[in-house]
XYZ file of C-alpha atoms in Angstrom:
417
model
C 0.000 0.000 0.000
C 1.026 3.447 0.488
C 0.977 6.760 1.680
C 1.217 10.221 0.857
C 3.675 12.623 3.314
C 2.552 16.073 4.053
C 5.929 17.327 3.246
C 5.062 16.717 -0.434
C 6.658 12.866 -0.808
C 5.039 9.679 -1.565
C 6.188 7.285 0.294
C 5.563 3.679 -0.419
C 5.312 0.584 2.111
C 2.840 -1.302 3.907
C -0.464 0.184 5.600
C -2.946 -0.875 8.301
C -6.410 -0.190 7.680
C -6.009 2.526 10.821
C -3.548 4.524 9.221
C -4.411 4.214 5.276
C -5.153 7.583 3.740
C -5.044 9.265 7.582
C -1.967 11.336 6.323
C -1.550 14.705 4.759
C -2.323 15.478 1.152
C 0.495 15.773 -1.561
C 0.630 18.819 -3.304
C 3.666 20.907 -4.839
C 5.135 23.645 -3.437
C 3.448 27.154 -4.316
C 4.019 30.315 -3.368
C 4.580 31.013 -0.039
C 1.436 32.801 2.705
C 3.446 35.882 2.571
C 3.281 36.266 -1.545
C 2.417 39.286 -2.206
C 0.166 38.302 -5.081
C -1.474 35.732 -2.874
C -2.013 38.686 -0.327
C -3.624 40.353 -3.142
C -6.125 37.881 -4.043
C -6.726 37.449 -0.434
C -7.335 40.721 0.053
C -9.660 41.575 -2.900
C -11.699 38.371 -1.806
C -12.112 39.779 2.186
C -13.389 43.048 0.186
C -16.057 40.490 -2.011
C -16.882 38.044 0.570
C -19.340 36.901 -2.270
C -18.431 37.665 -5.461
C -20.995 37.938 -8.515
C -19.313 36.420 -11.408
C -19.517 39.550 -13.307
C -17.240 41.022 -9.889
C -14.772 37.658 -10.622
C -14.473 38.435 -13.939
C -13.977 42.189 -13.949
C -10.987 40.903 -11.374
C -9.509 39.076 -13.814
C -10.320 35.542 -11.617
C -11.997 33.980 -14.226
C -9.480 33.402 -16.806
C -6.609 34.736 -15.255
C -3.939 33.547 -17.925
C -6.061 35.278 -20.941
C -4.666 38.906 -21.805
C -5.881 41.795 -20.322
C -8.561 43.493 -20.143
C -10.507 39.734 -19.834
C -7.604 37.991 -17.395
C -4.658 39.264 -16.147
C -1.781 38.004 -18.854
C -1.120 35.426 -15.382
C 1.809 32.740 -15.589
C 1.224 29.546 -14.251
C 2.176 30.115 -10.856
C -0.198 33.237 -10.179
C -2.518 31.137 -12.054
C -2.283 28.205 -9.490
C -2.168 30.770 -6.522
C -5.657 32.289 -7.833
C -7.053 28.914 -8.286
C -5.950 28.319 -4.464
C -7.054 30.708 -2.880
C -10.823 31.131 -4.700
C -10.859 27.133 -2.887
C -9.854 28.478 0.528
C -12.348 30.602 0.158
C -14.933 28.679 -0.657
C -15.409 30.445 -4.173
C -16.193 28.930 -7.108
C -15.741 30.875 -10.645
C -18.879 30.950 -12.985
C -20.336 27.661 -14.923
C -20.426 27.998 -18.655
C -18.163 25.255 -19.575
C -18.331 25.368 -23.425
C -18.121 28.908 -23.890
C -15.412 30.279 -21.416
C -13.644 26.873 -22.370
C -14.088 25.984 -26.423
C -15.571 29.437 -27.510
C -14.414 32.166 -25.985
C -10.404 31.713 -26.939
C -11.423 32.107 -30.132
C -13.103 35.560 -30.057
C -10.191 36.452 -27.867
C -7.990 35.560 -30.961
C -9.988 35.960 -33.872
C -13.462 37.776 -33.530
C -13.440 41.565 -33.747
C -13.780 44.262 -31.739
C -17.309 44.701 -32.023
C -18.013 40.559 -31.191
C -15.416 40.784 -28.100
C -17.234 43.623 -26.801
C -20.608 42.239 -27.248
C -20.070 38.258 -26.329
C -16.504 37.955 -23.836
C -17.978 39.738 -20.596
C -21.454 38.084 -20.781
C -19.805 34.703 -21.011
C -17.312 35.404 -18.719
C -19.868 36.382 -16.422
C -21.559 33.196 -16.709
C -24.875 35.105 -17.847
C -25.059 34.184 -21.322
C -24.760 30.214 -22.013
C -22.648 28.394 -24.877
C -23.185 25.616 -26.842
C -20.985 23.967 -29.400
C -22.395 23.385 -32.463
C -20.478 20.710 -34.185
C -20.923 16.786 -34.779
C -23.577 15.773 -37.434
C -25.031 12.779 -38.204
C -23.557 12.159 -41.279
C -19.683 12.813 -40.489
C -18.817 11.187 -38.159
C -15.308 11.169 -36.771
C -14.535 12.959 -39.591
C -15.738 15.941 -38.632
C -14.172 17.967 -41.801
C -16.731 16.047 -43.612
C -19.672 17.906 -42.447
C -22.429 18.798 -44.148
C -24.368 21.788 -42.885
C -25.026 24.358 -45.669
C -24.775 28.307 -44.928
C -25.254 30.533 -48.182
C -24.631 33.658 -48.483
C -27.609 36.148 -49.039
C -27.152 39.553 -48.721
C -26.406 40.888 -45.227
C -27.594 37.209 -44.250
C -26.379 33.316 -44.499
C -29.115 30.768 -44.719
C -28.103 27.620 -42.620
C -29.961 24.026 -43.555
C -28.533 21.301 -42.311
C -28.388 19.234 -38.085
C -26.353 18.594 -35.461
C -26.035 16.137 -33.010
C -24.985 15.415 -29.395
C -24.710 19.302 -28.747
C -24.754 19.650 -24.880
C -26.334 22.333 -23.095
C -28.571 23.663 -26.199
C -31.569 23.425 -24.179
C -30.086 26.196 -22.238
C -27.794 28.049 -24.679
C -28.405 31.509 -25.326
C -25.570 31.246 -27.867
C -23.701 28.196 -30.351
C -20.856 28.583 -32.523
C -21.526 27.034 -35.516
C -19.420 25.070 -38.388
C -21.071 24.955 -41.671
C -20.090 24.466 -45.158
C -20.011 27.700 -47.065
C -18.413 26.276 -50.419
C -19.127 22.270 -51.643
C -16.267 22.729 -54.760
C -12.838 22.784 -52.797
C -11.712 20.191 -51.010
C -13.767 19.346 -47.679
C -11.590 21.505 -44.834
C -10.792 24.596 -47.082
C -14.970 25.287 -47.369
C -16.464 25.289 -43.987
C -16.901 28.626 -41.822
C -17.408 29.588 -38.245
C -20.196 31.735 -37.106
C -21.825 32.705 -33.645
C -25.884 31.787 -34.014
C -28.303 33.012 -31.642
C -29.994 29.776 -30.515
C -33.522 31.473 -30.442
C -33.338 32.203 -34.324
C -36.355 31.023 -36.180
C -35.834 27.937 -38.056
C -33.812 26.170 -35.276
C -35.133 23.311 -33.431
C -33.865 21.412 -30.262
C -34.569 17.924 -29.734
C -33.417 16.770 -26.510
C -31.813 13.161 -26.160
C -32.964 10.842 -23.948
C -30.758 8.794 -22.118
C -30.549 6.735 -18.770
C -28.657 9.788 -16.599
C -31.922 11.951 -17.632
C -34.626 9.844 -18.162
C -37.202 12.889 -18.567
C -34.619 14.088 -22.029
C -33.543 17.263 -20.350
C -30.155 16.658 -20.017
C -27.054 17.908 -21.501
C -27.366 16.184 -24.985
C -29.295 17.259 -27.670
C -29.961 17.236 -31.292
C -30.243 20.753 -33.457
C -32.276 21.033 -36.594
C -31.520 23.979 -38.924
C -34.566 25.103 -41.445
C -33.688 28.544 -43.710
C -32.029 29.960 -40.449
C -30.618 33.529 -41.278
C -27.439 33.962 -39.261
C -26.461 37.635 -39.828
C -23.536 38.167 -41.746
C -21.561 39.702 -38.942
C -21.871 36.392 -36.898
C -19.084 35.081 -39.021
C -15.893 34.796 -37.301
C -12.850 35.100 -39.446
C -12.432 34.877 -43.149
C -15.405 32.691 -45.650
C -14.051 29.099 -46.363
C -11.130 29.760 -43.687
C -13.193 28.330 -40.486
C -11.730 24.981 -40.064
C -8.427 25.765 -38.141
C -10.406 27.721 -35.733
C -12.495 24.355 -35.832
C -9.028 22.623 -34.537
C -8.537 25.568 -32.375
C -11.524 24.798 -30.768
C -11.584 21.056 -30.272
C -8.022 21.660 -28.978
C -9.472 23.940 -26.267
C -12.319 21.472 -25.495
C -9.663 18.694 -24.721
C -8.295 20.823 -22.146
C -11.319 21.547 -20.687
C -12.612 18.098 -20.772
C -9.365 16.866 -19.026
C -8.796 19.028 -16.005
C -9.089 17.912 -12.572
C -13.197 16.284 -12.020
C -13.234 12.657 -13.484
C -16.650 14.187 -15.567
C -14.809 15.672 -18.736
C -13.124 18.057 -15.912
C -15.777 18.463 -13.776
C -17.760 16.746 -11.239
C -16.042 14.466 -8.400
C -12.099 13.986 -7.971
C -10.483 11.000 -7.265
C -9.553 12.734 -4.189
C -13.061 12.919 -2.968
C -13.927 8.948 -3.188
C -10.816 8.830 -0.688
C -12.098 11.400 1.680
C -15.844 10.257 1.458
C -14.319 6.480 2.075
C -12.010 8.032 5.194
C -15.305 9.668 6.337
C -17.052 6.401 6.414
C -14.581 4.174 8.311
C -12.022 3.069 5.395
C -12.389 -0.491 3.740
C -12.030 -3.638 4.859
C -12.002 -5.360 1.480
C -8.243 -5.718 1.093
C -8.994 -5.947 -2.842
C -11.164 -2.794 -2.660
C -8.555 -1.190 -0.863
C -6.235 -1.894 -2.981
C -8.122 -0.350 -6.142
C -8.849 2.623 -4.468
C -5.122 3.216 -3.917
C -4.231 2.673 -7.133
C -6.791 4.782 -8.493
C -5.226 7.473 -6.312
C -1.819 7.463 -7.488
C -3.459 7.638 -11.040
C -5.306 10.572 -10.078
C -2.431 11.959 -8.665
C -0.593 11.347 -11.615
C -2.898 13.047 -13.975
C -2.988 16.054 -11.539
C 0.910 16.882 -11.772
C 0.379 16.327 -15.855
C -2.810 18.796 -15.825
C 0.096 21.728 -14.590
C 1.010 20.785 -17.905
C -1.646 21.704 -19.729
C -1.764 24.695 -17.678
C 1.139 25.946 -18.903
C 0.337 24.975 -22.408
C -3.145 27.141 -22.033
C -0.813 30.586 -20.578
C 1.297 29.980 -23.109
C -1.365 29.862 -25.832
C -0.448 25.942 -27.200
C -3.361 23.842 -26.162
C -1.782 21.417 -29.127
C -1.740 17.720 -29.127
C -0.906 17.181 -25.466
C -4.248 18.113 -24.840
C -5.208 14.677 -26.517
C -2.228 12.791 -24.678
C -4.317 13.935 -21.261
C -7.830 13.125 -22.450
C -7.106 9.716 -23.538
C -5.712 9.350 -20.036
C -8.702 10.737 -17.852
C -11.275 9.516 -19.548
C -10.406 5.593 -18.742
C -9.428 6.805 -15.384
C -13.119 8.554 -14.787
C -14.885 5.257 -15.665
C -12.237 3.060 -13.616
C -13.360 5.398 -10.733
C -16.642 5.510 -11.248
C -16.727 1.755 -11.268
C -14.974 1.459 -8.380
C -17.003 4.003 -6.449
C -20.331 1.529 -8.019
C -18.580 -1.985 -6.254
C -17.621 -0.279 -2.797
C -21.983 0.950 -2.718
C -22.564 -2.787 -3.431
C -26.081 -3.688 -3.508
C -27.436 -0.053 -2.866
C -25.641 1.181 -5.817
C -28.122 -0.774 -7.815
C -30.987 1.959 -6.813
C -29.128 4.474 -8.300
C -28.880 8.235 -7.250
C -31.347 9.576 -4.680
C -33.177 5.931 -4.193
C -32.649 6.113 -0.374
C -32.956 9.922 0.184
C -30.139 12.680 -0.415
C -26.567 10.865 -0.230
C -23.368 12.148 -1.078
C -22.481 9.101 -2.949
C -25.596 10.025 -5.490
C -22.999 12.110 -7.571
C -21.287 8.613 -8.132
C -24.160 6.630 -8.545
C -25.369 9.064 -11.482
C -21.528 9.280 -12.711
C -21.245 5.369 -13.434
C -24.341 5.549 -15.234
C -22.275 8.291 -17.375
C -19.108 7.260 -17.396
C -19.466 5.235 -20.529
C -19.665 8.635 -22.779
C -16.301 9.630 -21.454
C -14.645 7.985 -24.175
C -16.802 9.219 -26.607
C -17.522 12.645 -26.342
C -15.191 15.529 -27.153
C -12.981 12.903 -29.499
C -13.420 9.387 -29.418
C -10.302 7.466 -27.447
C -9.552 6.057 -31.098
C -9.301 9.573 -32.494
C -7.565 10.757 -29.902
C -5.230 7.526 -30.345
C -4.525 9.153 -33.901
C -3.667 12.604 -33.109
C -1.112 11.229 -30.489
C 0.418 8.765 -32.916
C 0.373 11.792 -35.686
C 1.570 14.846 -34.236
C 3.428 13.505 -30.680
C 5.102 10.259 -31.738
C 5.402 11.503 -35.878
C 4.427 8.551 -37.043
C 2.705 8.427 -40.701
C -0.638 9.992 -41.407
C -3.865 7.847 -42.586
C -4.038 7.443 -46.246
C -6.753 9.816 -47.512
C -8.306 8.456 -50.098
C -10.445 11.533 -51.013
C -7.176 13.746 -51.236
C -7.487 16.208 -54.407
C -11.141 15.952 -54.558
C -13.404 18.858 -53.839
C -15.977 18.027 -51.331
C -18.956 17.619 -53.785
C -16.814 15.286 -55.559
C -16.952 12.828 -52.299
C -19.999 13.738 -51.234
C -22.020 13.697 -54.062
C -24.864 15.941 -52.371
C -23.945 19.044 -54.149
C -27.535 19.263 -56.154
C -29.377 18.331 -53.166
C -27.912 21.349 -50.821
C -27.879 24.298 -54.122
């Protein structure tokens, strides 16, 4: 077994059942109390005891590592000194996963000064939900291969065409949007990115049903688009030009979806199935204890790599590694959240809330989730390929449809004129 030192060491041996996971957490050194930059954010939170998230990200608390005016230009360590002490303090920073996380990088980078001014604080704020509209039906994992139509009509761009497996659009007040603004180049130099209004007329949300959210008002949906006219000034960049801000963006999401809750980022830690077992008497399943401390050094494991991708977000790379990490979390969020199913035993078999409020429902609802972790945000197969491709160099896919304009491979260029 082992144990973690509070002086920052792992240290490996044997363990009782007493003394297993009674020590102090590992962590790595940070700043010390007396930094004057942690002084500062201590100081500004005794002044906003309970900060709005418009208040946290007017501070610069948000995003701290995104330039000013939005964050504060922070390098990792202020970055990890923020994030700190907002948990000392019992803060948490605003929820709007897919747009602070996928979207909003790319107005940073790209949009204009009219779209920054109009779209950054809102989402920052957390008033103004995101969704990401992206997978289709018909695509696949090849997402380049996409199908959506947006034509250009005047001061307008009529979008036809669905998308699938969009989370949050029940909710969104916002999507970006990748559609196909030219069918006779080949299939990644036609597509554009836009910012739709998801109240439009024309669009229609379909909500997916699924055994997390039995009553279809959960977090995946489908989106239908009929003659929807997305203002011309909702594109982002350059006609044709949208697909590497598509890459951008599902570079972003990786990071997001890998960061420290075994839920794509969020939700539970591995962490808190050892405290909520230490709260409850330990184990006495030698095999169960065993699992749960190897799940741990995983966990910790992936925590020291997500500094990584911290470093890679300040530093404006969120490149392959990103896909190294989330290949890596993902397995470890369902071998959690299996474990966490075997140590409820029978009970877990009711499933969240069966017996009254428990803190093990978030677990019992996370198992019945975990299966979409290797799924969503890039399959673990495509995520195999960019690793292969772009971290270990080895050779590319053939592509058979290489040369050929997209209407060429399609053959659905009639159907969408």
């Amino acid at each position: 077994m082992f144990r973690s030192g509070g002086n920052g060491r792992v240290v490996v041996g044997c363990a009782s059942r007493e003394n297993l996971f009674q020590s102090g957490d590992m962590d790595i050194d940070l700043p010390p109390e007396t930094d004057p930059r942690r002084l500062d954010v201590r100081q500004w939170l005794r002044e906003h005891p309970d900060p709005s998230g418009t208040a946290l990200a007017r501070a610069g608390y948000v995003v701290p590592h995104w330039p000013r005016p939005w964050g504060l230009d922070a390098d990792p360590e202020l970055q990890l000194v923020i994030d700190d002490e907002l948990r000392r303090a019992g803060v948490s920073r605003p929820l709007n996963p897919i747009g602070i996380g996928h979207c909003g990088p790319i107005l940073v980078v790209h949009g204009t000064d009219a779209q920054k001014d109009r779209y950054i604080w809102p989402m920052l704020a957390g008033e103004e939900m995101w969704c990401q509209l992206f997978s289709e039906p018909g695509a696949g994992s090849d997402l380049a291969n996409l199908s959506t139509r947006a034509l250009r009509d005047g001061d307008v761009y009529i979008v036809n065409g669905q998308k699938i497996w969009t989370s949050l659009a029940q909710v969104a007040r916002f999507g970006i949007l990748i559609a196909r603004t030219s069918t006779d180049v080949p299939k990644h130099r036609g597509i554009s990115y836009f910012l739709v209004p998801m109240d439009l007329p024309g669009i229609e949300i379909r909500p997916i049903r699924n055994m997390t959210q039995g009553n279809g008002d959960g977090g995946f949906n489908e989106v239908f688009f009929t003659d929807v006219k997305v203002p011309a000034d909702n594109l982002i960049g350059v006609e044709n030009h949208g697909w590497a801000m598509a890459k951008e963006t599902l570079a972003n999401e990786r990071v997001s979806l890998s960061q420290g809750g075994v839920t794509w980022g969020h939700g539970p830690t591995t962490r808190d199935l050892v405290d909520l077992v230490r709260r409850g008497g330990g184990l006495d399943d030698k095999v169960l204890r065993q699992r749960l401390a190897q799940v741990f050094i995983e966990g910790e494991i992936l925590r020291y790599h997500q500094f990584r991708q911290i470093s890679a977000a300040v530093n404006k790379k969120p490149g392959p590694d990103a896909s190294l990490r989330k290949a890596l979390n993902d397995p470890h969020g369902q071998k959690v959240f299996n474990l966490a199913e075997d140590i409820l035993g029978a009970r877990g078999m009711l499933g969240a809330g069966a017996l009254g409020p428990s803190e093990w429902d978030q677990w019992s609802g996370g198992f019945l989730f975990s299966p979409a972790l290797t799924v969503g945000g890039g399959t673990s197969q495509v995520l195999r390929n960019v690793i292969a491709e772009r971290l270990l160099g080895l050779p590319h896919d053939t592509d058979v449809e290489a040369g050929k304009t997209w209407a060429e491979t399609k053959g659905t260029a009639v159907a969408y004129s």
